[in-house]
Short mmCIF file of C-alpha atoms and ligand atoms in Angstrom, two decimals:
data_model
loop_
_atom_site.label_atom_id
_atom_site.label_comp_id
_atom_site.label_asym_id
_atom_site.label_seq_id
_atom_site.Cartn_x
_atom_site.Cartn_y
_atom_site.Cartn_z
CA MET A 1188 163.68 42.75 -0.31
CA VAL A 1189 159.91 43.24 1.83
CA ASP A 1190 160.58 46.69 3.07
CA TYR A 1191 158.31 46.48 6.01
CA VAL A 1192 157.70 43.73 8.60
CA VAL A 1193 155.91 43.12 11.46
CA TYR A 1194 155.65 40.06 14.10
CA GLY A 1195 153.94 38.56 16.81
CA ARG A 1196 150.83 37.42 18.09
CA GLY A 1197 147.97 39.16 17.42
CA CYS A 1198 149.45 41.38 14.97
CA PHE A 1199 146.93 40.59 12.44
CA ASN A 1200 145.02 43.21 14.32
CA GLN A 1201 147.26 46.10 13.19
CA LEU A 1202 146.25 45.26 9.37
CA ASP A 1203 143.62 47.74 9.28
CA GLU A 1204 146.17 50.77 10.30
CA ILE A 1205 148.81 49.69 8.20
CA ILE A 1206 146.98 49.69 4.64
CA ALA A 1207 145.19 52.82 5.55
CA PRO A 1208 147.95 54.94 4.06
CA ARG A 1209 148.04 52.58 0.88
CA ARG A 1210 144.42 53.13 0.57
CA LYS A 1211 144.18 55.15 -3.22
CA ASP A 1212 140.52 57.14 -3.46
CA GLY A 1213 137.84 54.73 -4.91
CA ARG A 1214 140.66 52.12 -5.47
CA PRO A 1215 139.37 48.88 -3.25
CA MET A 1216 141.90 46.74 -1.43
CA ILE A 1217 141.84 43.31 -2.46
CA PHE A 1218 141.95 40.58 0.31
CA LEU A 1219 142.89 37.03 -1.44
CA VAL A 1220 142.38 34.41 0.94
CA ASP A 1221 143.14 31.14 1.57
CA HIS A 1222 139.62 28.96 0.73
CA PHE A 1223 140.60 27.23 3.92
CA PHE A 1224 139.13 30.28 6.21
CA ASP A 1225 136.06 30.46 4.16
CA GLY A 1226 133.42 30.49 7.14
CA LYS A 1227 136.00 30.84 9.64
CA PRO A 1228 136.36 33.56 11.95
CA LEU A 1229 139.58 34.86 10.73
CA VAL A 1230 137.51 36.55 8.07
CA ASN A 1231 135.04 38.44 10.29
CA ARG A 1232 138.55 40.58 11.47
CA ILE A 1233 139.86 41.46 7.89
CA PRO A 1234 139.03 45.21 7.52
CA VAL A 1235 136.82 45.53 4.81
CA ARG A 1236 136.02 49.02 3.75
CA GLY A 1237 134.46 50.90 1.30
CA ASN A 1238 134.43 48.70 -2.30
CA ASP A 1239 137.15 46.06 -0.82
CA LYS A 1240 136.52 42.81 -1.55
CA VAL A 1241 137.18 39.39 -0.33
CA ILE A 1242 138.31 36.65 -3.08
CA PHE A 1243 138.67 33.27 -1.32
CA ALA A 1244 141.60 31.64 -3.51
CA ASP A 1245 141.34 28.09 -4.62
CA VAL A 1246 144.63 26.38 -3.31
CA THR A 1247 143.63 22.80 -4.29
CA TYR A 1248 146.11 22.97 -6.94
CA GLU A 1249 149.33 25.05 -6.72
CA PRO A 1250 148.74 28.10 -8.85
CA LYS A 1251 148.79 28.42 -12.23
CA THR A 1252 149.27 31.37 -14.90
CA THR A 1253 145.98 30.90 -15.96
CA GLN A 1254 144.29 31.53 -12.76
CA VAL A 1255 146.67 34.57 -12.27
CA ASP A 1256 145.43 35.98 -15.53
CA LYS A 1257 141.94 35.18 -14.66
CA LEU A 1258 141.89 36.84 -11.30
CA SER A 1259 143.69 40.21 -12.46
CA LYS A 1260 141.43 40.20 -15.56
CA GLN A 1261 138.58 39.93 -13.68
CA LEU A 1262 139.96 42.63 -11.18
CA LYS A 1263 140.79 45.27 -13.83
CA ASP A 1264 137.40 44.40 -15.38
CA GLU A 1265 135.59 45.50 -12.23
CA PHE A 1266 137.67 48.23 -10.44
CA GLY A 1267 140.09 49.52 -13.40
CA ASN A 1268 142.55 49.56 -10.96
CA ILE A 1269 142.90 48.65 -7.25
CA SER A 1270 144.92 50.35 -4.27
CA GLY A 1271 146.73 46.58 -3.47
CA VAL A 1272 146.50 42.93 -2.92
CA ILE A 1273 146.96 41.46 0.42
CA GLY A 1274 147.48 37.71 0.34
CA ILE A 1275 146.45 35.63 3.49
CA GLY A 1276 147.25 31.70 3.40
CA GLY A 1277 150.12 29.33 2.68
CA GLY A 1278 152.49 29.81 0.02
CA SER A 1279 150.14 29.11 -2.73
CA THR A 1280 148.03 31.89 -1.54
CA MET A 1281 150.70 34.30 -1.26
CA ASP A 1282 152.13 33.63 -4.69
CA LEU A 1283 148.94 34.43 -5.99
CA ALA A 1284 148.74 37.81 -3.87
CA LYS A 1285 152.64 38.58 -5.60
CA ALA A 1286 151.56 37.50 -9.27
CA VAL A 1287 148.28 39.22 -9.41
CA SER A 1288 149.65 42.69 -7.98
CA LEU A 1289 152.45 42.58 -11.06
CA MET A 1290 149.90 41.33 -13.06
CA MET A 1291 147.82 44.70 -12.64
CA THR A 1292 150.49 46.69 -14.16
CA ASN A 1293 152.25 44.21 -16.27
CA PRO A 1294 150.78 43.48 -20.03
CA GLY A 1295 150.13 40.06 -21.75
CA SER A 1296 149.95 36.77 -19.15
CA SER A 1297 151.81 36.07 -16.21
CA ALA A 1298 153.50 32.83 -18.67
CA ASP A 1299 155.31 35.94 -20.22
CA TYR A 1300 157.73 36.47 -17.41
CA GLN A 1301 158.30 33.31 -16.29
CA GLY A 1302 162.23 33.22 -15.52
CA TRP A 1303 164.46 35.67 -14.08
CA ASP A 1304 164.38 39.68 -14.46
CA LEU A 1305 161.19 39.61 -17.02
CA VAL A 1306 158.98 41.70 -15.30
CA LYS A 1307 159.19 45.30 -16.85
CA TYR A 1308 156.78 47.55 -14.19
CA PRO A 1309 156.34 47.40 -10.23
CA GLY A 1310 152.92 46.22 -9.26
CA VAL A 1311 150.34 47.38 -6.95
CA TYR A 1312 151.00 47.67 -3.02
CA LYS A 1313 151.38 43.87 -2.08
CA ALA A 1314 151.14 42.49 1.60
CA GLY A 1315 151.30 39.01 2.94
CA ILE A 1316 150.23 37.15 5.55
CA PRO A 1317 151.49 33.44 6.26
CA THR A 1318 148.73 30.86 8.12
CA LEU A 1319 151.68 28.16 7.22
CA SER A 1320 155.37 28.35 8.22
CA GLY A 1321 158.24 27.31 5.53
CA THR A 1322 158.10 27.98 2.14
CA GLY A 1323 159.88 31.51 2.65
CA ALA A 1324 157.13 32.85 0.04
CA GLU A 1325 156.58 36.02 2.50
CA VAL A 1326 160.34 37.21 2.04
CA SER A 1327 161.00 35.53 -1.20
CA ARG A 1328 162.11 37.31 -4.63
CA THR A 1329 159.76 34.99 -6.67
CA THR A 1330 156.00 33.77 -7.58
CA VAL A 1331 155.80 30.22 -8.47
CA LEU A 1332 153.54 29.28 -11.04
CA THR A 1333 152.87 26.46 -13.57
CA GLY A 1334 152.43 27.86 -16.84
CA PRO A 1335 151.77 26.23 -20.21
CA THR A 1336 155.25 25.02 -20.49
CA ARG A 1337 156.71 24.85 -17.06
CA LYS A 1338 156.67 25.43 -13.85
CA LEU A 1339 159.13 28.71 -13.00
CA GLY A 1340 158.58 31.63 -11.19
CA MET A 1341 158.56 35.17 -11.94
CA ASN A 1342 161.77 36.15 -10.43
CA SER A 1343 161.95 39.66 -10.07
CA ASP A 1344 162.85 42.63 -7.97
CA PHE A 1345 159.37 43.78 -8.27
CA THR A 1346 158.40 40.71 -6.72
CA PRO A 1347 158.57 41.03 -3.10
CA PHE A 1348 155.97 42.19 -1.09
CA ASP A 1349 155.78 45.73 0.17
CA GLN A 1350 154.95 44.52 3.75
CA ILE A 1351 154.58 41.21 5.30
CA MET A 1352 152.74 40.31 8.87
CA LEU A 1353 153.99 37.06 10.74
CA ASP A 1354 151.35 36.56 13.25
CA PRO A 1355 152.49 32.56 14.16
CA GLU A 1356 148.37 32.40 15.95
CA LEU A 1357 147.07 32.25 12.31
CA ALA A 1358 149.23 29.06 11.87
CA ALA A 1359 147.93 27.61 15.18
CA ASN A 1360 145.41 25.15 13.67
CA ALA A 1361 146.82 23.57 11.22
CA PRO A 1362 146.81 20.08 10.46
CA ALA A 1363 150.06 17.85 11.88
CA ASN A 1364 150.93 16.76 8.37
CA GLN A 1365 150.69 19.76 6.33
CA ARG A 1366 152.54 21.96 9.15
CA PHE A 1367 155.43 19.19 8.51
CA TYR A 1368 155.81 18.95 5.06
CA THR A 1369 155.26 22.99 4.81
CA GLY A 1370 158.05 23.33 7.91
CA MET A 1371 160.22 20.53 5.57
CA ASP A 1372 160.15 23.04 3.02
CA CYS A 1373 162.21 25.32 5.53
CA TYR A 1374 164.32 22.58 6.78
CA ILE A 1375 165.12 21.42 3.23
CA HIS A 1376 165.67 25.42 2.00
CA CYS A 1377 168.50 25.62 4.83
CA ILE A 1378 169.98 22.13 3.92
CA GLU A 1379 170.25 23.00 0.16
CA SER A 1380 171.74 26.63 0.80
CA LEU A 1381 174.08 25.77 3.52
CA GLN A 1382 175.45 22.61 1.06
CA GLY A 1383 175.30 24.82 -2.25
CA THR A 1384 177.97 26.00 -4.29
CA TYR A 1385 176.40 29.63 -3.93
CA LEU A 1386 177.20 29.76 0.10
CA ASN A 1387 177.95 32.89 1.36
CA GLU A 1388 177.82 34.87 5.22
CA PHE A 1389 174.35 36.39 4.02
CA SER A 1390 173.05 33.44 3.41
CA LYS A 1391 174.91 31.22 5.77
CA SER A 1392 173.89 33.92 8.75
CA TYR A 1393 170.13 33.01 7.68
CA GLY A 1394 170.66 29.39 7.27
CA GLU A 1395 172.13 28.44 10.38
CA LYS A 1396 169.61 30.26 12.47
CA ALA A 1397 166.43 28.55 10.57
CA LEU A 1398 168.44 25.51 10.71
CA GLU A 1399 168.41 25.75 14.72
CA LEU A 1400 165.02 26.62 14.58
CA CYS A 1401 163.59 23.46 12.43
CA GLN A 1402 165.87 21.13 14.76
CA TYR A 1403 164.52 22.54 17.87
CA VAL A 1404 160.45 22.27 17.12
CA PHE A 1405 160.98 18.97 14.99
CA LEU A 1406 163.32 17.27 17.16
CA GLN A 1407 163.41 18.49 20.46
CA LYS A 1408 160.06 19.19 21.34
CA ASP A 1409 157.74 16.61 22.42
CA LYS A 1410 154.69 18.49 22.06
CA TRP A 1411 153.41 20.98 19.44
CA ASP A 1412 152.60 24.35 20.60
CA ASP A 1413 152.34 28.06 20.76
CA GLU A 1414 156.50 28.15 21.09
CA CYS A 1415 156.42 25.74 18.06
CA ASP A 1416 154.47 27.95 15.90
CA ASP A 1417 156.44 31.31 16.81
CA LYS A 1418 159.54 29.79 16.21
CA LEU A 1419 159.05 27.93 12.67
CA MET A 1420 156.83 31.39 11.79
CA MET A 1421 160.63 32.88 11.97
CA ALA A 1422 162.35 30.08 10.67
CA SER A 1423 160.86 30.19 7.39
CA TYR A 1424 161.30 34.08 7.58
CA ALA A 1425 165.54 33.15 7.99
CA GLY A 1426 165.01 30.28 5.64
CA GLY A 1427 163.54 32.55 2.98
CA MET A 1428 166.21 35.17 3.40
CA SER A 1429 168.69 32.49 3.27
CA ILE A 1430 168.00 31.51 0.02
CA ALA A 1431 167.48 34.94 -1.49
CA TYR A 1432 170.91 35.12 -1.88
CA SER A 1433 171.60 31.73 -2.99
CA GLN A 1434 169.77 29.49 -4.34
CA VAL A 1435 167.76 25.85 -3.35
CA GLY A 1436 169.24 22.50 -4.85
CA VAL A 1437 168.42 18.95 -5.84
CA ALA A 1438 165.50 18.28 -3.71
CA HIS A 1439 163.58 21.70 -5.55
CA ALA A 1440 164.93 20.28 -8.41
CA VAL A 1441 163.70 16.88 -9.19
CA SER A 1442 160.57 17.85 -7.14
CA TYR A 1443 159.39 20.38 -9.70
CA GLY A 1444 159.48 17.64 -12.35
CA LEU A 1445 156.92 15.58 -10.24
CA SER A 1446 154.89 18.76 -9.62
CA TYR A 1447 154.54 19.53 -13.25
CA LEU A 1448 153.57 16.14 -14.65
CA LEU A 1449 151.51 14.68 -11.54
CA GLY A 1450 150.45 17.83 -9.42
CA THR A 1451 152.68 16.44 -6.37
CA LYS A 1452 152.69 19.31 -3.98
CA HIS A 1453 155.62 21.41 -3.31
CA GLY A 1454 156.29 20.56 0.88
CA ILE A 1455 155.23 16.76 0.17
CA GLY A 1456 156.85 16.71 -3.34
CA ASN A 1457 160.41 17.80 -1.84
CA CYS A 1458 160.04 15.33 1.24
CA ILE A 1459 159.54 12.30 -1.47
CA VAL A 1460 162.51 13.34 -2.86
CA MET A 1461 164.71 14.40 -0.01
CA ASN A 1462 164.26 10.66 1.33
CA HIS A 1463 166.77 9.27 -1.43
CA LEU A 1464 169.01 12.06 -1.36
CA HIS A 1465 171.51 10.66 0.64
CA GLU A 1466 174.16 10.64 -1.74
CA TYR A 1467 174.09 14.51 -2.26
CA TYR A 1468 172.85 15.75 1.40
CA LYS A 1469 174.45 12.92 3.79
CA GLU A 1470 173.85 14.31 7.41
CA GLY A 1471 170.74 16.43 6.09
CA VAL A 1472 168.62 13.05 4.98
CA ASP A 1473 169.69 11.12 8.35
CA GLU A 1474 167.98 14.14 10.13
CA PHE A 1475 164.94 14.36 8.14
CA LYS A 1476 164.46 10.84 8.09
CA ARG A 1477 164.70 11.56 12.36
CA MET A 1478 162.33 14.22 12.25
CA VAL A 1479 159.80 12.23 10.44
CA GLU A 1480 160.07 9.31 12.70
CA LYS A 1481 159.53 11.58 15.57
CA ASN A 1482 156.95 13.50 14.37
CA LYS A 1483 155.06 10.13 12.86
CA ILE A 1484 154.51 11.26 9.40
CA ASP A 1485 154.07 8.86 6.60
CA ILE A 1486 156.13 9.87 3.01
CA PRO A 1487 154.45 8.50 0.16
CA VAL A 1488 156.85 6.13 -1.92
CA GLY A 1489 156.13 4.71 -5.59
CA ILE A 1490 154.08 7.24 -7.10
CA CYS A 1491 156.65 7.20 -10.00
CA LYS A 1492 155.35 3.53 -10.59
CA GLY A 1493 154.18 2.45 -14.27
CA LEU A 1494 154.93 6.16 -15.70
CA SER A 1495 155.66 6.09 -19.26
CA ASP A 1496 159.37 6.66 -20.90
CA GLU A 1497 157.73 9.72 -22.03
CA GLN A 1498 156.12 10.89 -18.69
CA PHE A 1499 159.76 10.47 -17.38
CA ASP A 1500 161.22 12.39 -20.08
CA THR A 1501 158.96 15.38 -19.20
CA MET A 1502 159.93 15.36 -15.40
CA ILE A 1503 163.59 14.99 -16.62
CA GLY A 1504 162.86 17.99 -19.14
CA VAL A 1505 161.55 20.14 -16.50
CA SER A 1506 164.04 19.29 -14.10
CA MET A 1507 166.88 19.83 -15.89
CA GLY A 1508 165.72 23.08 -16.92
CA MET A 1509 166.16 24.22 -13.54
CA LYS A 1510 169.97 25.26 -14.37
CA PRO A 1511 170.71 27.33 -11.12
CA LEU A 1512 169.38 24.87 -8.92
CA TRP A 1513 172.03 22.21 -10.25
CA GLU A 1514 174.62 24.32 -10.64
CA ASN A 1515 173.89 25.84 -6.63
CA ALA A 1516 173.87 21.69 -5.55
CA LEU A 1517 176.69 20.17 -7.63
CA GLY A 1518 178.65 23.02 -8.92
CA LYS A 1519 179.46 24.34 -12.63
CA ASN A 1520 180.21 20.64 -14.03
CA TRP A 1521 176.96 19.42 -12.85
CA GLU A 1522 175.92 18.21 -16.35
CA LYS A 1523 178.60 15.93 -16.10
CA ILE A 1524 177.34 14.81 -12.42
CA MET A 1525 173.51 14.87 -12.91
CA THR A 1526 172.92 13.45 -16.59
CA ARG A 1527 169.55 12.07 -17.91
CA GLU A 1528 170.22 8.77 -17.05
CA LYS A 1529 171.30 9.29 -13.67
CA LEU A 1530 168.00 11.46 -13.14
CA ARG A 1531 165.65 8.97 -14.79
CA ALA A 1532 167.24 6.46 -12.12
CA LEU A 1533 166.28 8.72 -9.35
CA TYR A 1534 162.60 9.52 -10.48
CA GLU A 1535 162.27 5.61 -10.75
CA LYS A 1536 163.25 5.61 -6.85
CA LEU A 1537 160.46 7.96 -5.73
N1 NAD B 126 157.55 31.82 -3.61
C1 NAD B 126 158.18 31.13 -3.31
O1 NAD B 126 159.67 31.64 -2.84
C2 NAD B 126 157.88 29.77 -2.92
C3 NAD B 126 158.80 29.06 -2.09
C4 NAD B 126 158.49 27.93 -1.70
C5 NAD B 126 157.24 27.12 -2.04
N2 NAD B 126 156.41 28.21 -2.87
C6 NAD B 126 155.05 28.05 -3.08
O2 NAD B 126 154.07 27.43 -1.59
C7 NAD B 126 153.20 26.55 -2.32
C8 NAD B 126 152.76 25.72 -1.29
O3 NAD B 126 152.39 26.85 0.19
P1 NAD B 126 152.23 25.49 1.55
O4 NAD B 126 153.31 24.33 1.66
O5 NAD B 126 152.33 26.70 2.45
O6 NAD B 126 150.87 25.20 0.88
P2 NAD B 126 150.20 25.49 0.07
O7 NAD B 126 149.83 27.47 0.42
O8 NAD B 126 149.76 24.99 -1.00
O9 NAD B 126 148.47 24.97 1.46
C9 NAD B 126 148.52 23.79 1.56
C10 NAD B 126 146.84 23.29 2.33
O10 NAD B 126 147.07 23.64 3.56
C11 NAD B 126 145.70 24.61 3.74
N3 NAD B 126 146.09 25.33 4.46
C12 NAD B 126 146.61 26.49 4.52
N4 NAD B 126 146.71 27.49 5.76
C13 NAD B 126 145.69 26.73 6.98
C14 NAD B 126 145.75 26.78 8.27
N5 NAD B 126 146.42 27.37 9.22
N6 NAD B 126 145.36 25.83 9.20
C15 NAD B 126 144.95 24.85 8.05
N7 NAD B 126 144.96 24.74 6.20
C16 NAD B 126 145.45 25.96 6.07
C17 NAD B 126 145.36 25.34 2.47
O11 NAD B 126 144.15 25.54 1.82
C18 NAD B 126 145.53 24.16 1.42
O12 NAD B 126 144.81 23.22 1.27
C19 NAD B 126 153.98 26.14 -3.39
O13 NAD B 126 152.54 26.52 -4.50
C20 NAD B 126 154.96 26.40 -3.67
O14 NAD B 126 155.28 26.26 -5.17
C21 NAD B 126 156.67 29.33 -3.20
FE1 FE2 B 127 160.68 25.31 -1.19
#
């Protein structure tokens, strides 16, 4: 779990004070900031001291193992070692920060650690500051990376942040579409966790709360305001806690294939898939559709049109590889239920 959590409007202002005891002589703090904030006022509020460095993370594409390896090598070459990494941004930037922290102390390539419990050593100090709400990357024990052969996280006890700062003000100006897609990541985490076979009281307690908060902001509110940002940031946290002790399910397993082959982003990819999962999550999908309608969001259709057999096979391979997700969704005999043919038919609908 994350060791330290602060929450509240304006808590970003405490960053300097919070990281002060973590500074090591002569070693810089690295602020890895979502490139959206390049040239924005937030950058001037970052407590840069001594040889600290601000690096803008290009998150045009979701994080890759090559990008993580390049960043950590660059930091090793320039500084030898560093005091820590502070990731400020959406799920992509937070994942990059987690992975770079781990690769400052673990040998080889980040691709070597894609899987479960492969990371050997704790990374350098790492803190996460979300500017979009929904992924739960701020609390999870994974960092999702696209590598040479798969899209899979570095899942380990060393992966969670040492500190997170949840300041809803930072999410205030996110565009409505992006906010919805990332918010739906949280909603879908809740549906997949609450209807999964891995469910237990720990996951349920957090999942139910996150679900209630998502329903409030996306169905009950008529206008987006500060209260929505406050609530969605806590929904993301609780949704992340819920899957920490369970798993995600069909939407994520299928969406990973899209993302690997077509580069479809996580939030929107999940929405594209969720639209067609009535068979698995009936009530959740009905409610999801009401949210889409109420918030006037367009969900792309026809993205798999014209793909070759080989391309479908690639997606099916990536998706089928997510065994824990399928097992959570469909039970131990999932391979009998979700055959390659059935999955192909589902991809064709997208
Ligand atoms: N580690 C985990 O547990 C976990 C869980 C779910 C998803 N993820 C990962 O999270 C990523 C998706 O994250 P995301 O949905 O937060 O989006 P993102 O981080 O990919 O960012 C999406 C876009 O929003 C911009 N952006 C960020 N903050 C903004 C703000 N306040 N205002 C305006 N624009 C802003 C970014 O620059 C980017 O263009 C994927 O890479 C996915 O794999 C990780
Ligand atoms: Fe997700």
